[in-house]
Structure formats: structure tokens, C-alpha cells
Coordinates of C-alpha atoms in Angstrom, one line a residue:
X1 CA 13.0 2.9 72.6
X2 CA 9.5 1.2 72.5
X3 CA 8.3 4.0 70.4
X4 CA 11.0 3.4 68.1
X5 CA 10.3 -0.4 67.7
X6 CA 6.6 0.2 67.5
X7 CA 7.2 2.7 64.5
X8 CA 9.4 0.4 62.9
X9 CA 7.2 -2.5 62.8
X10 CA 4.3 0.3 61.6
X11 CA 6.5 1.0 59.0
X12 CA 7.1 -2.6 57.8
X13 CA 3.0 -3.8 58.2
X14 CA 2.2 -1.0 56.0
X15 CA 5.3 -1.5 53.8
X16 CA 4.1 -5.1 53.6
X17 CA 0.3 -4.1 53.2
X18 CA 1.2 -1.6 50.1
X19 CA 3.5 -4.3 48.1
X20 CA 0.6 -6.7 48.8
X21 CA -1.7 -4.2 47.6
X22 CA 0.3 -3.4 44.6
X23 CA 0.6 -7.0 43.5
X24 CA -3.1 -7.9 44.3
X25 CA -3.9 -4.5 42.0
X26 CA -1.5 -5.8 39.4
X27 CA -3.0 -9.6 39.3
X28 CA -6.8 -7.4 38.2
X29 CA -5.0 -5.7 35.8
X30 CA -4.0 -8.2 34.1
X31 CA -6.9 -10.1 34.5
X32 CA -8.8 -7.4 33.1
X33 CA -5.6 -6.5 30.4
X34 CA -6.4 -10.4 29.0
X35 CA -10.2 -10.1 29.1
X36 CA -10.4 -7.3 27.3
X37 CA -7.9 -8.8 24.4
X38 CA -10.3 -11.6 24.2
X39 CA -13.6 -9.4 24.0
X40 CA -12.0 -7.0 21.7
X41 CA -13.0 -7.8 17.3
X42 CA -10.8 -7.0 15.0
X43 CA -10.9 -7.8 11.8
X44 CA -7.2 -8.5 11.2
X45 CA -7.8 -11.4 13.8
X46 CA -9.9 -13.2 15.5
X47 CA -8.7 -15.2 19.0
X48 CA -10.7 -18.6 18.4
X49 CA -9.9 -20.1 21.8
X50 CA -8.2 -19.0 25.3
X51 CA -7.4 -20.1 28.5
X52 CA -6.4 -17.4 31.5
X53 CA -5.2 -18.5 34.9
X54 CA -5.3 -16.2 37.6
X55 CA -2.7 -16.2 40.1
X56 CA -1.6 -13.5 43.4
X57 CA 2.4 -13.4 41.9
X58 CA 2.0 -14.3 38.2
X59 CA -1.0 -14.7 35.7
X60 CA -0.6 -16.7 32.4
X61 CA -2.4 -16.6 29.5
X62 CA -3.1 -18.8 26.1
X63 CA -4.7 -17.8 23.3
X64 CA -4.7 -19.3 19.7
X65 CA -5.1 -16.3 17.2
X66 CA -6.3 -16.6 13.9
X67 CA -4.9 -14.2 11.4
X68 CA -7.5 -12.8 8.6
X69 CA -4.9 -12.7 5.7
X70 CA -8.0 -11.7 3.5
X71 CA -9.2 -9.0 5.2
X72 CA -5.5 -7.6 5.5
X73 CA -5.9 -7.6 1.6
X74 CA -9.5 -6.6 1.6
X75 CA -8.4 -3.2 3.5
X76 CA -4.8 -2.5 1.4
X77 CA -4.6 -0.1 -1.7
X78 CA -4.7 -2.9 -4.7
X79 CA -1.3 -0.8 -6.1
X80 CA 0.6 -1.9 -2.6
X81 CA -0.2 -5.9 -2.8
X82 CA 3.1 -7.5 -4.3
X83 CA 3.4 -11.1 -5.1
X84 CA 5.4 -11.3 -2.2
X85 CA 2.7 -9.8 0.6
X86 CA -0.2 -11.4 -1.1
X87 CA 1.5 -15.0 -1.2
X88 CA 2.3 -14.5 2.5
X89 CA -1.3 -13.1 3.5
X90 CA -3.1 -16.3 1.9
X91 CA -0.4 -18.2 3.8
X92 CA -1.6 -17.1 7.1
X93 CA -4.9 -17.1 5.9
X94 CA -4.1 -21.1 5.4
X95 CA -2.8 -21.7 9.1
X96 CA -5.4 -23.0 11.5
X97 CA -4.1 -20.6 14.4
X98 CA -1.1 -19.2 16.0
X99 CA -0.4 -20.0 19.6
X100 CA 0.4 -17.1 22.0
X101 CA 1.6 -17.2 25.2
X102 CA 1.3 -14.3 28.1
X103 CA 3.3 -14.5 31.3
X104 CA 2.8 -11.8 33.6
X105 CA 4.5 -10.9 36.6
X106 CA 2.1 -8.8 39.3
X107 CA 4.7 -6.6 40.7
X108 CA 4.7 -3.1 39.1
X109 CA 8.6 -3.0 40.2
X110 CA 9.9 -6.2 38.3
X111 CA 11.2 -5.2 35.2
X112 CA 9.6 -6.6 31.6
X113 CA 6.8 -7.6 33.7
X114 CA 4.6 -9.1 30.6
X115 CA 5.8 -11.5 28.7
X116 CA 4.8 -13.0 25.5
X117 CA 5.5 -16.6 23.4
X118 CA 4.8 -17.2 20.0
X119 CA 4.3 -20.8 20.5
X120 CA 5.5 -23.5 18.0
X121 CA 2.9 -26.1 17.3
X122 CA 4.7 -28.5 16.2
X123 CA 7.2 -28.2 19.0
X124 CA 8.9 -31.8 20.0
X125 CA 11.4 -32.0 22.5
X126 CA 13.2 -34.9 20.9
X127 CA 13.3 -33.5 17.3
X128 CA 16.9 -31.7 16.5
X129 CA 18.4 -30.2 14.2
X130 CA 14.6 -28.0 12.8
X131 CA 12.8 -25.2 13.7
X132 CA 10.1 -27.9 15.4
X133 CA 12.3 -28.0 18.6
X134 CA 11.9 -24.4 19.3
X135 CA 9.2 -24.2 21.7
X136 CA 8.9 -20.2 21.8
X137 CA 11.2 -19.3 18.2
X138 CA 10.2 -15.4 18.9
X139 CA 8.8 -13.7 22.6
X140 CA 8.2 -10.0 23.2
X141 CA 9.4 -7.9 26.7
X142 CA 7.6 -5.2 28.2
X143 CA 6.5 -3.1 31.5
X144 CA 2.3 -3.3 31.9
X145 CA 1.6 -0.4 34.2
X146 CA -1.1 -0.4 37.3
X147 CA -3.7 1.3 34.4
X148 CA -3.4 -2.3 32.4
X149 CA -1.5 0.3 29.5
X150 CA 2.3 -1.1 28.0
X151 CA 4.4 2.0 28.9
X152 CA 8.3 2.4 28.5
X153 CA 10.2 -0.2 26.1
X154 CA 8.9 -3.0 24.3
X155 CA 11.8 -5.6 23.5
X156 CA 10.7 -8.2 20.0
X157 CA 13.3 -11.0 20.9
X158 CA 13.9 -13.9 18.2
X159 CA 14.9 -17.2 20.1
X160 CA 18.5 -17.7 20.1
X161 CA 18.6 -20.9 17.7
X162 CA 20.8 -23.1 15.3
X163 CA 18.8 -25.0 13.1
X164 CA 19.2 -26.9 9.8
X165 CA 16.0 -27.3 7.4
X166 CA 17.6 -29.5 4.6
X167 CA 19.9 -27.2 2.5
X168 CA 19.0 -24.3 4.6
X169 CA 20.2 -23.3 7.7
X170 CA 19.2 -20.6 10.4
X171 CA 21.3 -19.4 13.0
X172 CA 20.6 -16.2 15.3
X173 CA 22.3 -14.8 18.8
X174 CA 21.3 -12.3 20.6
X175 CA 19.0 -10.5 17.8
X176 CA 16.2 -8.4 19.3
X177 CA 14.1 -5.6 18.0
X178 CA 13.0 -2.6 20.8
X179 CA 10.2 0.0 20.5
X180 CA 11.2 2.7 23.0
X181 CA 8.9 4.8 24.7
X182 CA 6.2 2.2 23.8
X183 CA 2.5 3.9 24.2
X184 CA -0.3 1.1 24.2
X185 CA -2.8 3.5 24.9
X186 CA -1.7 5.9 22.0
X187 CA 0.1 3.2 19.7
X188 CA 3.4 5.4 20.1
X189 CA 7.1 4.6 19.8
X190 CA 9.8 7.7 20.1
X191 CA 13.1 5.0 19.4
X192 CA 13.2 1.8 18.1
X193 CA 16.7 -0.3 18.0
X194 CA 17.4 -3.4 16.1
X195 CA 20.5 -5.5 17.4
X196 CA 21.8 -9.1 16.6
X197 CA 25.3 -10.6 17.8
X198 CA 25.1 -12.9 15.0
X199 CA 22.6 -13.9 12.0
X200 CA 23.3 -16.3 9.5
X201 CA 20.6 -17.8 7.1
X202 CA 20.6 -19.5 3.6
X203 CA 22.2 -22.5 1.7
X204 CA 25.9 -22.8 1.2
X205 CA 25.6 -20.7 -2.0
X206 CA 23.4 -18.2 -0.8
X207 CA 24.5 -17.8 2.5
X208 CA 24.3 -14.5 4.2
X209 CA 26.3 -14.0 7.7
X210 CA 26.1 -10.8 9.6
X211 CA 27.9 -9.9 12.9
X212 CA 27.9 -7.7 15.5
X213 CA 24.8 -5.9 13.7
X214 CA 23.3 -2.2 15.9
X215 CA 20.5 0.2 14.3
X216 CA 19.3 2.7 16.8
X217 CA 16.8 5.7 15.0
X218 CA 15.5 8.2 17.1
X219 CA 12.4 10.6 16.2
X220 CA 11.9 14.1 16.9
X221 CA 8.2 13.4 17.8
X222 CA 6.8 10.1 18.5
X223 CA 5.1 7.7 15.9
X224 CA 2.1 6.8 15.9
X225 CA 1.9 3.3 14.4
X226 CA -2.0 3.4 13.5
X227 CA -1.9 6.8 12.3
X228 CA 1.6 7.1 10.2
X229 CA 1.4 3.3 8.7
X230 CA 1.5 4.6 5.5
X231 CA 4.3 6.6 5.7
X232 CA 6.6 5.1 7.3
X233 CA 6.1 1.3 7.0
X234 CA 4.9 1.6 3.6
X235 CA 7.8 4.4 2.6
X236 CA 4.7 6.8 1.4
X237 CA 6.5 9.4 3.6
X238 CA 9.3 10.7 6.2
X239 CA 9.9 11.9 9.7
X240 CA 12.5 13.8 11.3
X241 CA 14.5 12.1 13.1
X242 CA 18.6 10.6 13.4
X243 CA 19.9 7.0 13.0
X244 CA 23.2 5.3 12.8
X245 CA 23.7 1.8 11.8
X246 CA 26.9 0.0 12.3
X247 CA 28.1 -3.7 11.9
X248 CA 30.8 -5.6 12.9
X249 CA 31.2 -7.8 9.7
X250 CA 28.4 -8.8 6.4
X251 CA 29.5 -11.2 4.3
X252 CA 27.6 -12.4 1.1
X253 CA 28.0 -14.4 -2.1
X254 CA 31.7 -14.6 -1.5
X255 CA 32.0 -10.6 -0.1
X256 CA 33.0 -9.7 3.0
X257 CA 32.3 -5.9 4.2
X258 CA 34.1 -5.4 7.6
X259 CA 33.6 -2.6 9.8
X260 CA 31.0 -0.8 8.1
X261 CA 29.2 2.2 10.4
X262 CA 26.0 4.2 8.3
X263 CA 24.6 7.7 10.0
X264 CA 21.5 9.1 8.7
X265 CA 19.4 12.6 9.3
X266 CA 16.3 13.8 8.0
X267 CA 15.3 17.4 9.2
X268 CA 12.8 19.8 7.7
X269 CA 12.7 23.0 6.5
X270 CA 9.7 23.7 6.3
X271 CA 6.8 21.5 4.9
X272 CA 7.6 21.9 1.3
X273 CA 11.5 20.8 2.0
X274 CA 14.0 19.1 4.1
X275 CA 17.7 18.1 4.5
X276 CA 19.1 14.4 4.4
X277 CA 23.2 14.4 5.3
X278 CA 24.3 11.3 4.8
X279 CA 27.5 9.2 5.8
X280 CA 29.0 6.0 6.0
X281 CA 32.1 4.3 6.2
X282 CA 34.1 0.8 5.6
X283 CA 36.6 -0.7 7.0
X284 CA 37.5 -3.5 4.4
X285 CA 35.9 -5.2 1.3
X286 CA 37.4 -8.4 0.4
X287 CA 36.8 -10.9 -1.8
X288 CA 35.7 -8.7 -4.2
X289 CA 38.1 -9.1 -7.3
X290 CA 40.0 -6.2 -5.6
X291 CA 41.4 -4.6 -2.2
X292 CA 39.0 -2.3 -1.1
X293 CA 40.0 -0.2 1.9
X294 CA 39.0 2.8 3.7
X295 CA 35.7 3.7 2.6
X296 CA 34.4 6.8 3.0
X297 CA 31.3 9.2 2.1
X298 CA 29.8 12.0 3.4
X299 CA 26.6 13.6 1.4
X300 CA 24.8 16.3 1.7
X301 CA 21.3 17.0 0.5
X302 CA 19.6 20.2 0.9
X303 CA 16.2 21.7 0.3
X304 CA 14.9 18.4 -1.3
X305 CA 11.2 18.8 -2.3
X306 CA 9.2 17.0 0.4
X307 CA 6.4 16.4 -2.6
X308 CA 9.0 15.0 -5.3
X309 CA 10.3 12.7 -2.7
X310 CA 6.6 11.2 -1.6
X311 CA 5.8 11.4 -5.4
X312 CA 8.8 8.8 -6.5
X313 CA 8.1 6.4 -3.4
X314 CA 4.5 5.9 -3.9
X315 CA 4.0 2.6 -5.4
X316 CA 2.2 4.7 -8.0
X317 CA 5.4 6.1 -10.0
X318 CA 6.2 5.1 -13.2
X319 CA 9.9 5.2 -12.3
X320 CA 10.0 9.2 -14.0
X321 CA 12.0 11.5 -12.1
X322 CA 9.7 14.5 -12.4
X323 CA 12.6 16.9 -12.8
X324 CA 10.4 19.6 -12.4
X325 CA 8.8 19.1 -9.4
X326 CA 12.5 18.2 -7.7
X327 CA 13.4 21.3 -9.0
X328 CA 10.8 23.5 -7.5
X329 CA 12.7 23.7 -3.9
X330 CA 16.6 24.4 -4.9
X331 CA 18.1 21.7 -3.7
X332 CA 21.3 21.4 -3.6
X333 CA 23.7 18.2 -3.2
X334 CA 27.1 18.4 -1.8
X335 CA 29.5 15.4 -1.9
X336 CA 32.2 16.9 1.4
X337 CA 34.2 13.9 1.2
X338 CA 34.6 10.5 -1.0
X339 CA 37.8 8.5 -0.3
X340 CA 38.5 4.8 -1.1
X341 CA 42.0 3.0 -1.1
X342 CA 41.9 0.4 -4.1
X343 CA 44.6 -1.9 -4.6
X344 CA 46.9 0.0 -2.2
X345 CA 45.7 3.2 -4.7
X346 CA 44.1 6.7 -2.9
X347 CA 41.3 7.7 -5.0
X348 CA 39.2 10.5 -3.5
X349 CA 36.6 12.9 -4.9
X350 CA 34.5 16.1 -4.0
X351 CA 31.1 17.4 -6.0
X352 CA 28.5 19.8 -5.7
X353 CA 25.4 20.5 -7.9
X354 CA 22.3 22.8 -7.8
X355 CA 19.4 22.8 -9.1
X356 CA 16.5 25.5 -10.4
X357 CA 13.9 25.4 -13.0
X358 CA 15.8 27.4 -15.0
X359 CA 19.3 26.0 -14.8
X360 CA 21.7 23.4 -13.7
X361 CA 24.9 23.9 -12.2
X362 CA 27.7 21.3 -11.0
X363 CA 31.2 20.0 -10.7
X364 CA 33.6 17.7 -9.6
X365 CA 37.3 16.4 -9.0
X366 CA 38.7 13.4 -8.8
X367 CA 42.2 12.6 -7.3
X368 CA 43.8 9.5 -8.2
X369 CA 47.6 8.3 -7.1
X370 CA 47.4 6.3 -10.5
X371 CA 45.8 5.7 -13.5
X372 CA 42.7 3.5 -12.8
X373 CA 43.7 1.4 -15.3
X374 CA 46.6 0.2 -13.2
X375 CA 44.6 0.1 -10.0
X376 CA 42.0 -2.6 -12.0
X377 CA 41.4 -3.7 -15.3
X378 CA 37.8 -2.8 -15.4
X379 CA 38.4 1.4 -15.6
X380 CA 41.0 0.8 -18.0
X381 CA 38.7 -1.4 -20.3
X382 CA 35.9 1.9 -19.7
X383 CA 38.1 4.3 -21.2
X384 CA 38.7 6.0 -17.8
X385 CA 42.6 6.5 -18.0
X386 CA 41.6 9.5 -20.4
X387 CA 39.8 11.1 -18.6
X388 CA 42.4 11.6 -16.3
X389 CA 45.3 14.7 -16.9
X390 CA 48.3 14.3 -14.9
X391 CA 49.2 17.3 -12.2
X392 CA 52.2 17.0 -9.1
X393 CA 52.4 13.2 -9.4
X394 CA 48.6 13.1 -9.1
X395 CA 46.2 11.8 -12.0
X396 CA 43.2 14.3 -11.5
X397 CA 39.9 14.4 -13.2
X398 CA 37.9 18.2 -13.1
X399 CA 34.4 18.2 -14.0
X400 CA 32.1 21.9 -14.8
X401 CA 28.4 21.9 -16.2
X402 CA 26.3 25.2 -16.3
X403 CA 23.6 25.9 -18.1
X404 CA 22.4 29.1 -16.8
X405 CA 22.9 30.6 -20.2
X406 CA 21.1 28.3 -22.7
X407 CA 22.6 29.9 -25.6
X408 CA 26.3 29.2 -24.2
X409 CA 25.9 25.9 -22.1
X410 CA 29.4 25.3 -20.0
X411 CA 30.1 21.7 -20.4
X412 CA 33.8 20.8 -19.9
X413 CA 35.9 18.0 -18.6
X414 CA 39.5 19.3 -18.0
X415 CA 39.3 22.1 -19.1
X416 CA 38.1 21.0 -22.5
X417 CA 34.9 21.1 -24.1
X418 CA 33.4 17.7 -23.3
X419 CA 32.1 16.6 -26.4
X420 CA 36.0 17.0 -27.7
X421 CA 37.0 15.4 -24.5
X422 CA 34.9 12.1 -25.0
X423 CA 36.5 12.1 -28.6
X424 CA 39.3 11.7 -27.4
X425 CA 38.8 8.6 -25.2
X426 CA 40.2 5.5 -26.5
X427 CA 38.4 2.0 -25.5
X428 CA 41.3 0.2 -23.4
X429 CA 45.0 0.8 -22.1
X430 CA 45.9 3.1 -24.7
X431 CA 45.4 4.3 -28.4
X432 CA 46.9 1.5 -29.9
X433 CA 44.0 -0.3 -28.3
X434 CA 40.3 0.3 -30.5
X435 CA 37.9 -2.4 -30.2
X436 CA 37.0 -5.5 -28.1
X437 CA 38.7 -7.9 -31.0
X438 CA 41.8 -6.0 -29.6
X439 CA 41.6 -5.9 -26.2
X440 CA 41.3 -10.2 -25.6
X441 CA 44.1 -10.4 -28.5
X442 CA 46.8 -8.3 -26.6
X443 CA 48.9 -10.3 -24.7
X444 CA 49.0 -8.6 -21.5
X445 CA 45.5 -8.0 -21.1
X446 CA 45.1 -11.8 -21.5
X447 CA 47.5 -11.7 -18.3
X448 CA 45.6 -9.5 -16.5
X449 CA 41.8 -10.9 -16.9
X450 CA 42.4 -13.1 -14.4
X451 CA 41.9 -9.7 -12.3
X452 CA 38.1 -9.4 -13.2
X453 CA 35.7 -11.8 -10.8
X454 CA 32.9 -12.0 -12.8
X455 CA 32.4 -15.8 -13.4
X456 CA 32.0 -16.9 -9.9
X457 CA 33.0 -17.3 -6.4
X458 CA 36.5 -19.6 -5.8
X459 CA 34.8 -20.5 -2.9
X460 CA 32.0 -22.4 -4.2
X461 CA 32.2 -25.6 -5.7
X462 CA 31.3 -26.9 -9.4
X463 CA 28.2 -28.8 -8.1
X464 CA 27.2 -25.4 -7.5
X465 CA 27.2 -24.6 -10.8
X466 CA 30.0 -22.1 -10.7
X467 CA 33.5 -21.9 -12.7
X468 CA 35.7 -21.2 -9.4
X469 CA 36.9 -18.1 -11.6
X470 CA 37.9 -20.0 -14.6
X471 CA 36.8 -19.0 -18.0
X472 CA 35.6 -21.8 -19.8
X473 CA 34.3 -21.8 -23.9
X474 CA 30.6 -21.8 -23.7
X475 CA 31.3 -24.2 -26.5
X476 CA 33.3 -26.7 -25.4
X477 CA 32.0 -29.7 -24.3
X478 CA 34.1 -30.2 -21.6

């Protein structure tokens, strides 16, 4: 029984002795983690002043960072510096310094064991209703090993906040960025997510509100930030890897998009091509001048030239599609599935094209319950109805190009040659119908513009400069 006890309490001492241990281990670490960050030059930024207090739980550090803007530019391809980046570079050249703030717990166990602040400056506990009473508007989560490396998730958090800056307004729940399978040593991530409950921003007019917002994208090998900053932050290239991004509600100069899910792929071939499917889906549109319902699309692309595709992203392109060069791989692009219910209307459509050098070969059917005139005045003023043959109660649309044969190009559009086709397209609801002077002098069109939301938002108010959908004589002095 004695040996029993005296094993026990063995057990416990040493127990005791290695958390101790691990803690004290922990509290150099980080010591030497924030001494190191302060010795370190980089020419992106320059730490002007710091203050590190050492302590056996938790260690706390403050630096104020200043940002080289200049040198940002100094070291960035001319062709890549927009307006936008080099206005916001010189800003942060302009700011004295940006306070950080590091918290660290010295237990290897707890969980986010670093912490870090962005600190406001001018931070006031009694000021409300601005950005200044946000002590710490954005911190950052993550697990500081025994080796002083970040290993495993790092969590980007903006401060949950609702704030009003004049006309503007900010509000944000629950929105946090994550870099999974973080590598400080290596500058690796193999996940990242992005996730907000709720983010609204913008003035009454310009007002964006999303809800319930996800993005999770997960790479087939891991990025390494320093290495692939070109590529993937700057879009100069791509990486295998999967995503899907869903959200609960978007809503936007008067739109709401409900329920809308997005799943992306990108896998290669080989290194001269690779595969992109491509689907998403929505629940509702409304607001839009139209009932929108039951969105669906589901793309294929296949054997896309992996030098086309960096060729149109660099910010070198002239905005040409080099046919050619897209060409050179056979790609082919195959719509599976496109479905959309329009004022209570199924309208749904499949398509497939493929390319070579040599030729071009495509086609395509559309499948409408009625004429698209009917379902909004927009197709009808197109000249879509026409293009339309009816078959079994259905208004269908069938599409062929070849032009394998150059000397006997396909073209045809139900069945017809298309150039006769298009002749045979009246502008409006039917033949009787031939130019704009007609369309706004028959009476029921005049009945049914009101269908057409292109003057405004009802929503917003005539201080905003907007009609509230009425058309008004850009004449009239009223």
C-alpha cells in the first residue's frame, strides 16, 4: 500500500516537474520568438519601437511597426501597381506606425496559444458610434510550438463591431479568415476558410449586406506564400485544389440573392492542360424586375491550355483572346445542366463545344414552357420569341455550328440556315412590330414597361437621386 502511495506521489512531482518544465521552455520561446522579430530587417517594415514583458504563464508584447509602402512599390512589376494599390501603399507610407499587440500563453497544451492585436490608436473608451472605440478592430489566433515555429491553424479574426462613420456604416459578426496547416518555418498553408455570420458595409444607397457567408478551398499540395505570391495572390497562375462557397443571403443595390452555394475544381492534366468543373446554384433572386427561381449551372471545362490561361491573366494582356494558343490543347466545354424558373416559367438549356486549330464544333438547346416574350418584356423586345419553334407544348431553341469543312461551314439555328434564320427575326412581339418608334407607340407594350427596372431602386428615395421606377421626360422641368 505504501509503495502504491509513494508511486503515486512520484508520479504527480514528476507530472508537476514536466508541466513546469514545459511552461518555463514555452516562456524562452517566446522570449526568443519576440527577440528575434525585433532583430529581424525587412524591408517591407521596420519595428521602430517595442516593449516585451516576460512572464512564467503568459508573455506580452508591443511593438509599433512601420510599413515601407515605398519599398512595397520599389519591389512590384510597374505593370501590377493600379491606382488603387499605389494610393493605399503611399497611405501606409503616410501613417507614423501601426500598433501590435502579442499575448502569449506558455502552455504548449492551451489552444491558440499566441495571440495578436492590431491596436487602434486613436482608441477612446467614451467615443461611440466610430471605428475609434474599437481597441483591437482585427486580432490573429494561432498554436506557437516548443521550437518558437506557428504550426497548425492560423485564425485572422475582424472584431465583431457596429459602427457608423457619417453616411457610412460597418457592421461585422463572427467574420474570420483561417490558414490551415499554417507553416511559419516554410510559409505554408494546405486550407484556408473565410466565414462571416454577418457583414454589412456602405451608405444607404450603396449598401451591401451578406449573411451567413462560408468559403473553405483546399489544395492538393501546400502553398507556399513567399514562393507562389505571384500566382496565386496576383492571379498570374493556378493550383490544384477544390472549394465551395455558399451563403445564406447577398443583397445589393436593391437585389437580394438567397441561398446561393458555388463549388469549384481545378485539376491538371498534365502541365500543358487542366480541368475546371464548375457549379453553382440559387435559391431566389428578388428584387430584380423579375421572379428568379431555382438557379442552376453545372460547367465543364476540359483540357484548357495552362499557357492561354496564364497568358490572359497577366496584367500584360491586351484583352485578345489568343484563339490559337487556347486552341492548341482541345479543350472542350460542356454545359450538363442550366435551369432557371422565371416568372413561374421553366427555362433550361444544355451545350457543348470543341475546339482545334483546325475547326470549331458546337451546339445547343434551349427549352422554354413559354415564349420569353411572355416570361419578360426584355427577350421579346431582343427578338428572341423567333428564335424559338414550337414542339409538344414546349418552345425549343436547337443550335449546330461546324466548321470542320471550310468549304461547307454548318451554321444552323432550327434546322435552318442561320443567316435565313436571323432574317427572319422581327424586333418586338411580333411582325407587325419593326422599329423602336413602334414598340413605345403600341399600346400594350406601354402597359407592360412598367415590367423593365432599369431607372432605379423603389427602395431608395428621390434625395437619392433615383426615380423609384418612374419614367420621367428628361425634358420636363418637373
Amino acid at each position: 500500500m505504501k509503495k502504491t502511495s509513494i508511486l503515486a506521489s512520484v508520479t504527480i512531482v514528476v507530472l508537476l516537474l514536466a508541466y513546469f518544465a514545459q511552461v518555463y521552455f514555452m516562456s524562452e520561446a517566446s522570449q526568443k520568438a519576440y527577440e528575434k522579430l525585433v532583430a529581424y530587417k525587412h524591408p517591407y517594415y521596420t519595428i521602430l519601437d517595442s516593449n516585451i514583458t516576460k512572464g512564467l504563464f503568459n508573455s506580452k508584447a508591443e511593438f509599433l511597426v512601420k510599413i515601407n509602402g515605398n519599398n512595397i512599390l520599389d519591389s512590384t512589376d510597374e505593370n501590377e501597381q493600379s491606382y488603387e494599390v499605389i494610393r493605399f501603399l503611399k497611405t501606409l507610407e503616410n501613417i507614423d506606425g501601426i500598433n501590435l499587440v502579442l499575448n502569449t500563453k506558455n502552455n504548449v497544451f492551451a489552444k491558440n496559444n499566441i495571440e495578436i492585436l492590431l491596436a487602434n490608436p486613436s482608441y477612446d473608451e467614451k467615443s461611440k458610434g466610430d471605428l475609434a472605440s474599437i481597441k483591437y478592430p482585427v486580432s490573429a489566433y494561432f498554436d506557437l510550438s516548443l521550437s518558437a515555429q506557428i504550426k497548425g491553424d492560423l485564425t485572422l479574426k475582424l472584431a465583431d463591431m457596429d459602427v457608423k462613420m457619417g453616411k457610412e456604416s460597418l457592421l461585422s459578426q463572427n467574420t474570420y479568415l483561417v490558414l490551415k496547416d499554417f507553416s511559419s518555418n516554410e510559409l505554408k498553408f494546405g486550407a484556408l476558410e473565410l466565414n462571416s455570420d454577418k457583414f454589412i458595409a456602405g451608405s444607404k444607397r450603396d449598401k451591401i449586406d451578406i449573411q451567413k457567408l462560408n468559403y473553405v478551398e483546399n489544395f492538393k499540395q501546400a502553398i507556399n506564400i513567399a514562393q507562389h505570391h505571384d500566382a496565386y495572390v496576383l492571379g498570374k497562375g493556378f493550383f490544384e485544389s477544390k472549394g465551395v462557397f455558399s451563403l445564406e443571403k447577398l443583397s445589393f443595390q436593391g437585389v437580394d440573392i438567397n441561398k446561393l452555394t458555388l463549388e469549384t475544381q481545378i485539376e491538371k492534366n498534365n502541365e500543358e492542360s487542366f480541368n475546371m468543373p464548375f457549379k453553382f446554384s440559387i435559391a431566389e433572386i428578388a428584387n430584380a424586375g423579375m421572379n428568379v427561381k431555382n438557379v442552376k449551372f453545372d460547367l465543364n471545362t476540359n483540357n484548357i491550355s495552362s499557357k492561354w490561361f496564364n497568358t490572359i491573366s497577366s496584367s500584360q494582356s491586351s484583352g485578345e483572346f489568343y484563339f490559337d494558343l487556347f486552341a492548341s490543347t482541345s479543350p472542350k466545354i460542356e454545359l450538363n445542366d442550366f435551369s432557371i424558373t422565371i416568372n413561374d416559367a421553366n427555362v433550361s438549356a444544355k451545350a457543348q463545344a470543341s475546339f482545334t486549330k483546325d475547326a470549331t464544333k458546337a451546339n445547343a438547346s434551349v427549352i422554354s414552357d413559354k415564349k420569353l416574350g411572355e416570361i419578360h418584356l426584355m427577350f421579346a423586345l431582343l427578338g428572341f420569341d423567333s428564335m424559338f419553334v414550337q414542339k409538344d407544348g414546349k418552345y425549343v431553341l436547337d443550335f449546330i455550328y461546324d466548321d470542320s469543312d471550310k468549304n461547307n461551314i454548318t451554321a444552323k439555328l432550327n434546322e435552318n440556315n442561320i443567316s435565313q434564320a436571323f432574317k427572319n427575326i422581327p424586333y418586338g412581339f411580333n411582325n407587325e412590330v419593326k422599329s423602336e418608334t413602334d414598340i413605345f407607340e403600341d399600346e400594350n407594350l406601354r402597359e407592360r414597361e412598367s415590367e423593365i427596372n432599369i431607372l432605379g431602386d423603389e427602395n431608395l428615395s428621390d434625395e437619392e437621386g433615383i426615380f423609384d421606377g418612374e419614367v420621367k421626360n428628361p425634358n420636363s422641368t418637373n
